[in-house]
Coordinates of C-alpha atoms and ligand atoms in Angstrom, one line a residue:
X37 CA 0.0 0.0 0.0
X38 CA 1.4 3.4 -0.9
X39 CA 2.4 6.1 1.5
X40 CA 0.0 8.2 -0.5
X41 CA -3.0 6.0 0.5
X42 CA -2.0 6.2 4.1
X43 CA -1.7 10.0 3.9
X44 CA -5.1 10.3 2.2
X45 CA -6.7 8.2 5.0
X46 CA -5.5 10.9 7.4
X47 CA -3.7 8.4 9.6
X48 CA -6.8 8.6 11.8
X49 CA -6.8 5.0 12.6
X50 CA -3.3 4.2 13.6
X51 CA -3.7 0.5 14.0
X52 CA -4.7 0.2 10.3
X53 CA -1.5 1.6 8.9
X54 CA 0.4 -1.6 9.2
X55 CA -2.6 -3.9 9.0
X56 CA -3.9 -2.3 5.8
X57 CA -1.0 -3.8 3.8
X58 CA -2.3 -7.3 4.2
X59 CA -5.8 -8.4 4.6
X60 CA -7.0 -11.7 6.0
X61 CA -10.5 -13.0 5.9
X62 CA -10.8 -13.2 9.7
X63 CA -9.3 -9.8 10.7
X64 CA -12.7 -8.2 11.0
X65 CA -12.9 -10.2 14.3
X66 CA -10.6 -7.7 16.0
X67 CA -12.7 -4.7 15.2
X68 CA -15.9 -3.1 16.6
X69 CA -18.9 -4.9 15.1
X70 CA -22.7 -4.3 15.2
X71 CA -25.8 -6.3 14.5
X72 CA -24.3 -9.8 15.0
X73 CA -26.3 -12.7 16.5
X74 CA -25.4 -13.9 20.0
X75 CA -24.9 -17.5 19.0
X76 CA -25.5 -19.7 22.0
X77 CA -23.8 -22.8 20.5
X78 CA -20.3 -21.7 19.4
X79 CA -19.2 -25.3 18.9
X80 CA -22.0 -25.8 16.4
X81 CA -21.2 -22.5 14.7
X82 CA -17.5 -23.6 14.3
X83 CA -18.6 -26.9 12.7
X84 CA -21.1 -25.3 10.4
X85 CA -18.7 -22.6 9.1
X86 CA -16.0 -25.2 8.7
X87 CA -18.3 -27.2 6.5
X88 CA -19.3 -24.1 4.4
X89 CA -15.6 -23.1 4.0
X90 CA -14.7 -26.4 2.3
X91 CA -17.7 -26.6 0.0
X92 CA -18.3 -25.1 -3.4
X93 CA -19.1 -21.3 -3.5
X94 CA -22.3 -20.0 -4.9
X95 CA -20.9 -17.7 -7.6
X96 CA -17.7 -17.9 -9.5
X97 CA -14.8 -15.5 -9.9
X98 CA -15.3 -14.9 -13.6
X99 CA -18.9 -13.8 -13.1
X100 CA -17.8 -11.5 -10.3
X101 CA -15.3 -9.9 -12.6
X102 CA -17.9 -9.6 -15.3
X103 CA -20.3 -7.7 -12.9
X104 CA -17.5 -5.4 -12.0
X105 CA -16.9 -4.6 -15.7
X106 CA -20.6 -3.9 -16.2
X107 CA -20.7 -1.6 -13.2
X108 CA -17.6 0.2 -14.5
X109 CA -19.6 1.1 -17.6
X110 CA -22.4 2.3 -15.4
X111 CA -19.9 4.4 -13.4
X112 CA -18.8 6.0 -16.7
X113 CA -22.4 6.9 -17.6
X114 CA -22.9 4.2 -20.1
X115 CA -25.4 2.1 -18.4
X116 CA -28.0 1.8 -15.6
X117 CA -28.7 -0.7 -12.7
X118 CA -32.0 -1.9 -11.5
X119 CA -31.5 -3.7 -8.2
X120 CA -34.6 -5.1 -6.6
X121 CA -36.2 -7.9 -4.6
X122 CA -37.4 -8.9 -1.2
X123 CA -36.4 -7.0 2.0
X124 CA -36.0 -10.4 3.6
X125 CA -36.0 -13.7 1.7
X126 CA -37.6 -16.6 3.5
X127 CA -36.8 -20.3 3.8
X128 CA -39.9 -21.3 2.1
X129 CA -39.2 -23.6 -0.8
X130 CA -37.6 -21.6 -3.6
X131 CA -40.3 -22.6 -6.1
X132 CA -39.8 -22.3 -9.8
X133 CA -42.8 -19.9 -9.8
X134 CA -41.3 -17.5 -7.2
X135 CA -37.9 -17.4 -8.8
X136 CA -39.3 -17.0 -12.3
X137 CA -41.5 -14.1 -11.1
X138 CA -38.6 -12.4 -9.5
X139 CA -36.5 -12.8 -12.6
X140 CA -39.3 -11.6 -14.8
X141 CA -39.9 -8.5 -12.6
X142 CA -36.2 -7.6 -12.8
X143 CA -35.6 -8.3 -16.5
X144 CA -38.9 -6.8 -17.4
X145 CA -37.9 -3.6 -15.6
X146 CA -34.4 -3.7 -17.1
X147 CA -35.9 -4.3 -20.6
X148 CA -38.2 -1.3 -20.4
X149 CA -35.5 1.0 -19.2
X150 CA -33.0 -0.2 -21.8
X151 CA -35.5 0.4 -24.6
X152 CA -36.5 3.8 -23.4
X153 CA -33.1 5.1 -22.3
X154 CA -30.9 3.5 -25.0
X155 CA -28.3 2.2 -22.6
X156 CA -27.6 -1.3 -21.2
X157 CA -29.4 -2.0 -18.0
X158 CA -28.0 -4.5 -15.5
X159 CA -30.6 -6.4 -13.5
X160 CA -29.5 -7.3 -10.0
X161 CA -31.7 -9.2 -7.5
X162 CA -31.9 -8.9 -3.8
X163 CA -31.9 -12.6 -4.1
X164 CA -30.2 -16.0 -3.3
X165 CA -28.8 -14.8 0.0
X166 CA -30.9 -11.9 1.4
X167 CA -31.6 -13.7 4.7
X168 CA -30.1 -11.5 7.4
X169 CA -31.7 -8.3 8.7
X170 CA -30.2 -5.5 10.8
X171 CA -32.7 -4.3 13.4
X172 CA -33.1 -1.0 15.2
X173 CA -33.9 -2.7 18.6
X174 CA -32.7 -6.0 20.0
X175 CA -36.2 -6.8 21.4
X176 CA -39.7 -6.4 20.2
X177 CA -43.2 -6.7 21.7
X178 CA -45.6 -9.2 20.3
X179 CA -49.0 -9.4 22.0
X180 CA -47.7 -7.9 25.2
X181 CA -44.7 -10.3 25.4
X182 CA -41.1 -9.1 24.9
X183 CA -39.1 -11.3 22.6
X184 CA -35.6 -11.1 21.0
X185 CA -36.1 -9.5 17.6
X186 CA -36.4 -11.5 14.4
X187 CA -33.0 -11.1 12.6
X188 CA -33.8 -12.9 9.3
X189 CA -34.0 -16.6 8.4
X190 CA -30.2 -16.8 8.5
X191 CA -30.4 -16.3 12.3
X192 CA -33.7 -17.2 13.8
X193 CA -37.4 -17.7 13.1
X194 CA -40.1 -15.0 13.0
X195 CA -42.5 -17.2 15.1
X196 CA -43.5 -15.2 18.1
X197 CA -42.2 -17.6 20.8
X198 CA -38.9 -17.2 22.7
X199 CA -37.4 -20.5 21.6
X200 CA -37.9 -19.6 17.9
X201 CA -35.9 -16.4 18.4
X202 CA -32.7 -18.2 19.7
X203 CA -30.0 -17.8 17.0
X204 CA -29.4 -21.2 15.4
X205 CA -26.1 -21.8 13.6
X206 CA -27.6 -24.7 11.5
X207 CA -29.6 -22.0 9.7
X208 CA -26.3 -21.0 8.0
X209 CA -26.4 -24.3 6.1
X210 CA -30.1 -23.9 5.3
X211 CA -29.3 -20.4 3.9
X212 CA -26.6 -21.9 1.8
X213 CA -28.8 -24.6 0.5
X214 CA -31.7 -22.2 -0.3
X215 CA -29.3 -19.8 -2.0
X216 CA -27.9 -22.6 -4.0
X217 CA -31.4 -23.8 -5.1
X218 CA -32.5 -20.3 -5.9
X219 CA -29.5 -19.7 -8.0
X220 CA -30.0 -22.9 -9.9
X221 CA -33.6 -22.0 -10.6
X222 CA -32.5 -18.5 -11.7
X223 CA -29.8 -19.9 -14.0
X224 CA -32.3 -22.3 -15.6
X225 CA -35.1 -19.8 -16.1
X226 CA -35.1 -18.0 -19.4
X227 CA -35.5 -14.6 -17.8
X228 CA -33.1 -15.3 -15.0
X229 CA -29.9 -16.0 -16.8
X230 CA -29.0 -12.3 -17.0
X231 CA -29.8 -11.6 -13.4
X232 CA -27.0 -11.1 -10.9
X233 CA -27.3 -11.6 -7.2
X234 CA -26.8 -9.3 -4.2
X235 CA -27.5 -9.2 -0.5
X236 CA -26.5 -7.4 2.6
X237 CA -23.3 -9.0 3.9
X238 CA -24.4 -8.7 7.5
X239 CA -23.6 -11.9 9.5
X240 CA -19.8 -12.1 9.0
X241 CA -19.5 -15.6 10.4
X242 CA -21.5 -16.7 7.4
X243 CA -19.8 -14.4 4.8
X244 CA -16.3 -15.3 6.0
X245 CA -16.9 -18.9 5.1
X246 CA -17.3 -17.9 1.4
X247 CA -14.0 -16.2 0.9
X248 CA -12.3 -18.0 -2.0
X249 CA -9.1 -17.5 -3.9
X250 CA -9.3 -16.6 -7.6
X251 CA -6.1 -18.0 -9.1
X252 CA -6.6 -16.3 -12.4
X253 CA -6.7 -12.8 -11.1
X254 CA -4.6 -13.6 -8.0
X255 CA -7.1 -12.1 -5.5
X256 CA -9.7 -13.1 -2.9
X257 CA -13.3 -12.9 -3.8
X258 CA -16.6 -13.5 -1.9
X259 CA -18.4 -16.5 -3.4
X260 CA -21.7 -16.0 -1.5
X261 CA -23.0 -13.4 -4.0
X262 CA -21.9 -11.2 -6.9
X263 CA -22.6 -7.8 -5.1
X264 CA -22.4 -7.8 -1.3
X265 CA -23.4 -4.5 0.4
X266 CA -22.9 -3.0 3.8
X267 CA -25.9 -1.4 5.4
X268 CA -26.2 2.0 7.1
X269 CA -26.1 0.5 10.6
X270 CA -22.8 -1.2 10.0
X271 CA -20.8 1.0 7.6
X272 CA -18.4 2.6 10.2
X273 CA -15.2 3.1 8.2
X274 CA -13.0 1.5 11.0
X275 CA -15.5 -1.2 11.8
X276 CA -15.6 -4.9 11.0
X277 CA -18.0 -4.9 8.0
X278 CA -16.0 -2.4 6.0
X279 CA -12.8 -4.1 6.8
X280 CA -14.1 -7.4 5.7
X281 CA -15.5 -6.2 2.3
X282 CA -12.3 -4.1 1.7
X283 CA -10.4 -7.3 1.0
X284 CA -12.6 -9.1 -1.5
X285 CA -12.5 -8.3 -5.3
X286 CA -16.3 -8.2 -5.8
X287 CA -18.0 -5.0 -6.5
X288 CA -19.3 -3.8 -3.1
X289 CA -22.2 -1.7 -2.2
X290 CA -22.6 0.7 0.7
X291 CA -25.9 2.2 1.9
X292 CA -25.6 6.0 2.6
X293 CA -28.2 7.6 4.8
X294 CA -29.1 11.1 6.1
X295 CA -26.8 10.7 9.1
X296 CA -23.7 9.7 7.0
X297 CA -21.3 12.6 7.1
X298 CA -19.1 13.6 4.2
X299 CA -16.0 12.9 6.2
X300 CA -17.3 9.5 7.2
X301 CA -18.2 8.7 3.5
X302 CA -14.7 9.8 2.3
X303 CA -13.2 7.4 4.8
X304 CA -15.5 4.6 3.8
X305 CA -14.6 5.2 0.1
X306 CA -10.9 5.2 1.0
X307 CA -11.2 1.8 2.7
X308 CA -13.4 0.2 0.0
X309 CA -11.9 1.8 -3.1
X310 CA -8.3 2.8 -2.4
X311 CA -7.4 2.3 -6.0
X312 CA -10.2 4.5 -7.3
X313 CA -11.5 1.9 -9.8
X314 CA -14.7 2.3 -11.7
X315 CA -17.0 -0.7 -11.0
X316 CA -15.7 -1.3 -7.5
X317 CA -18.0 0.8 -5.4
X318 CA -21.7 1.3 -5.5
X319 CA -23.1 3.9 -3.2
X320 CA -26.8 3.4 -2.5
X321 CA -28.4 6.6 -1.2
X322 CA -31.4 6.1 1.0
X323 CA -31.9 9.5 2.4
X324 CA -35.7 9.9 2.7
X325 CA -37.7 12.2 0.4
X326 CA -37.5 15.0 2.9
X327 CA -33.7 14.8 3.3
X328 CA -32.4 14.0 -0.2
X329 CA -32.1 17.6 -1.5
X330 CA -30.5 18.8 1.7
X331 CA -28.2 15.9 2.5
X332 CA -27.1 14.4 -0.8
X333 CA -25.2 17.2 -2.5
X334 CA -22.4 17.4 0.1
X335 CA -22.0 13.6 0.0
X336 CA -21.8 13.5 -3.8
X337 CA -19.3 16.4 -3.7
X338 CA -17.1 14.6 -1.1
X339 CA -16.9 11.4 -3.1
X340 CA -16.2 13.4 -6.3
X341 CA -13.5 15.5 -4.8
X342 CA -11.8 12.4 -3.4
X343 CA -11.7 11.0 -6.9
X344 CA -13.8 7.8 -6.5
X345 CA -15.6 6.9 -9.7
X346 CA -18.6 5.3 -7.9
X347 CA -21.9 4.2 -9.1
X348 CA -24.7 6.2 -7.4
X349 CA -28.0 4.3 -6.9
X350 CA -31.2 5.6 -5.4
X351 CA -32.9 3.5 -2.8
X352 CA -36.2 5.4 -2.4
X353 CA -37.6 2.8 0.1
X354 CA -35.6 2.7 3.3
X355 CA -35.7 6.4 4.2
X356 CA -39.5 6.5 3.7
X357 CA -41.0 3.8 5.9
X358 CA -44.0 4.8 8.0
X359 CA -46.8 3.0 9.9
X360 CA -50.2 2.6 8.5
X361 CA -53.2 2.9 10.9
X362 CA -53.3 -0.9 10.9
X363 CA -49.8 -0.8 12.4
X364 CA -48.2 -2.3 9.3
X365 CA -45.0 -0.7 8.0
X366 CA -45.8 0.9 4.6
X367 CA -44.3 3.2 2.0
X368 CA -46.3 5.6 -0.1
X369 CA -45.7 5.6 -3.8
X370 CA -45.7 9.4 -4.0
X371 CA -43.0 9.7 -1.4
X372 CA -40.9 7.1 -3.3
X373 CA -41.3 9.2 -6.4
X374 CA -40.4 12.3 -4.5
X375 CA -37.1 10.8 -3.4
X376 CA -36.3 9.6 -6.9
X377 CA -37.0 13.0 -8.4
X378 CA -34.7 14.7 -5.8
X379 CA -31.9 12.1 -6.4
X380 CA -32.0 12.5 -10.2
X381 CA -32.2 16.3 -10.0
X382 CA -29.1 16.5 -7.7
X383 CA -27.0 14.0 -9.6
X384 CA -27.7 15.8 -12.9
X385 CA -27.2 19.3 -11.4
X386 CA -23.8 18.2 -10.0
X387 CA -22.6 16.8 -13.3
X388 CA -22.9 13.3 -12.1
X389 CA -24.7 10.2 -13.4
X390 CA -27.7 8.7 -11.6
X391 CA -26.6 5.1 -12.1
X392 CA -29.8 3.3 -11.2
X393 CA -32.4 2.4 -8.6
X394 CA -32.6 0.0 -5.7
X395 CA -36.1 -1.2 -4.8
X396 CA -37.9 -3.6 -2.5
X397 CA -40.4 -5.2 -4.9
X398 CA -42.1 -8.5 -5.7
X399 CA -44.0 -9.6 -8.8
X400 CA -47.2 -10.5 -6.8
X401 CA -50.3 -8.5 -5.9
X402 CA -49.2 -7.7 -2.4
X403 CA -50.7 -4.7 -0.5
X404 CA -47.6 -3.5 1.3
X405 CA -47.0 -0.1 -0.3
X406 CA -49.7 2.5 -0.5
X407 CA -50.8 4.3 -3.7
X408 CA -50.4 3.7 -7.4
X409 CA -52.3 4.8 -10.4
X410 CA -53.5 1.4 -11.7
X411 CA -55.2 -0.8 -9.1
X412 CA -53.7 1.4 -6.4
X413 CA -53.5 0.2 -2.8
X414 CA -55.5 2.2 -0.3
X415 CA -54.4 2.5 3.3
X416 CA -57.3 0.4 4.5
X417 CA -56.4 -2.4 1.9
X418 CA -52.9 -2.8 3.5
X419 CA -53.8 -5.7 5.8
X420 CA -55.5 -7.7 3.1
X421 CA -52.4 -9.0 1.4
X422 CA -49.4 -8.2 3.5
X423 CA -46.8 -11.0 3.1
X424 CA -43.4 -9.4 3.7
X425 CA -41.2 -11.0 6.3
X426 CA -39.8 -7.5 6.9
X427 CA -40.2 -4.2 5.0
X428 CA -43.0 -3.4 2.6
X429 CA -42.4 -4.1 -1.1
X430 CA -43.8 -2.6 -4.3
X431 CA -46.2 -5.0 -6.1
X432 CA -45.9 -5.6 -9.8
X433 CA -48.1 -2.7 -10.9
X434 CA -46.4 -0.3 -8.5
X435 CA -43.0 -1.4 -9.7
X436 CA -44.0 -0.8 -13.4
X437 CA -45.3 2.7 -12.4
X438 CA -42.0 3.5 -10.6
X439 CA -39.9 2.2 -13.6
X440 CA -41.9 4.4 -16.0
X441 CA -41.5 7.4 -13.7
X442 CA -37.7 6.8 -13.5
X443 CA -37.6 6.7 -17.3
X444 CA -39.3 10.0 -17.4
X445 CA -36.8 11.5 -15.0
X446 CA -33.9 10.3 -17.1
X447 CA -35.3 11.6 -20.4
X448 CA -36.3 14.9 -18.9
X449 CA -32.7 15.5 -17.9
X450 CA -31.1 14.1 -21.1
Ligands
LIG1428 C1 -32.3 -3.1 3.6 O1 -31.8 -2.9 2.5 O2 -33.2 -4.0 3.8 C2 -31.8 -2.3 4.8 C3 -32.0 -2.7 6.0 O3 -31.3 -1.2 4.4 P1 -30.6 0.0 5.2 O4 -29.2 -0.5 5.7 O5 -30.4 1.0 4.1 O6 -31.5 0.4 6.3
LIG1429 CO1 -35.6 -3.5 3.8

């Protein structure tokens, strides 16, 4: 690592200056970490991760390199990304129908955008591994009883009984098997072949077991997914998650929120993209419709002035979650549109390229988000077909509406 890199990092984290030179897949273990399960059975965890480590990875190095190349084109303004899927995948059988529907939703959206915008559009699913959820509180109340919170199928069960909420390491194997089955269905489906995978790399005991060596490129890569991302709750520049993802050759995503400061973002970018390579880093802005115009410009400027050729995506979902009268978490289509409009306006005004969108969406007629022109969902309809294991998703009609709206934003600015 060059002296230059150390100087740019400001030397603010002294321990890293020597450690930065070499990276090992387990060195995140020495760093501050958030959002990890409290595994009660560490011996079982060791056996499970040992088993995963010696098995075949889920994605190959050549594919990972290919996604990086596609993202490099997006970073240069020659393409667009549509990343979408469940907030939380479940361990229900990955049926051909479900996977086909997800693939069709993604490639359908990508096809519409490619035709209207005249640039290649890369479809990336929140799929085949999106099983772990960061949570804002460690406990929740269900029917007057306090329970450890549900952390995604990778960790525990959503059933509202204490025993179901105990983290179970055997779930890591089930996650691997479900990812593997989902990927296989995706690869065999006509629509799915072009789809790439992504998930939040949250539970590092699991992710560490998928670090593999790519002999052709001479680098480590993460074989659990094409595009791992780090969430807003775990993106501390000196923390475990950023350290872990800094050492794998995959393209990596990082969520950026209204509380992310320009200085913090510069340090994150320095850790994750020290070489300043197009296609390496995808920043996913999830500011909230009311914050995007105020908060995004200084973040875009910070990244730009530090010389990182990132892909900027807009996640108009996670900053806009509210409670419906029924108590369900919802998002309103009009608010989603407002954040998208703000994002596009700012990126264009600053001479940047709005590289794409990140949605929670499903190809079924769920009633989790409110609004929509065709067959819109009213607030009182929300309980009728609410299936999400975590956050509310756009249904197929709402997704089509958002995709059309985004095409309009692109063309208006072109
Ligand atoms: C998510 O993408 O489901 C999520 C939890 O996002 P964030 O880290 O942006 O809150
Ligand atoms: Co979510």
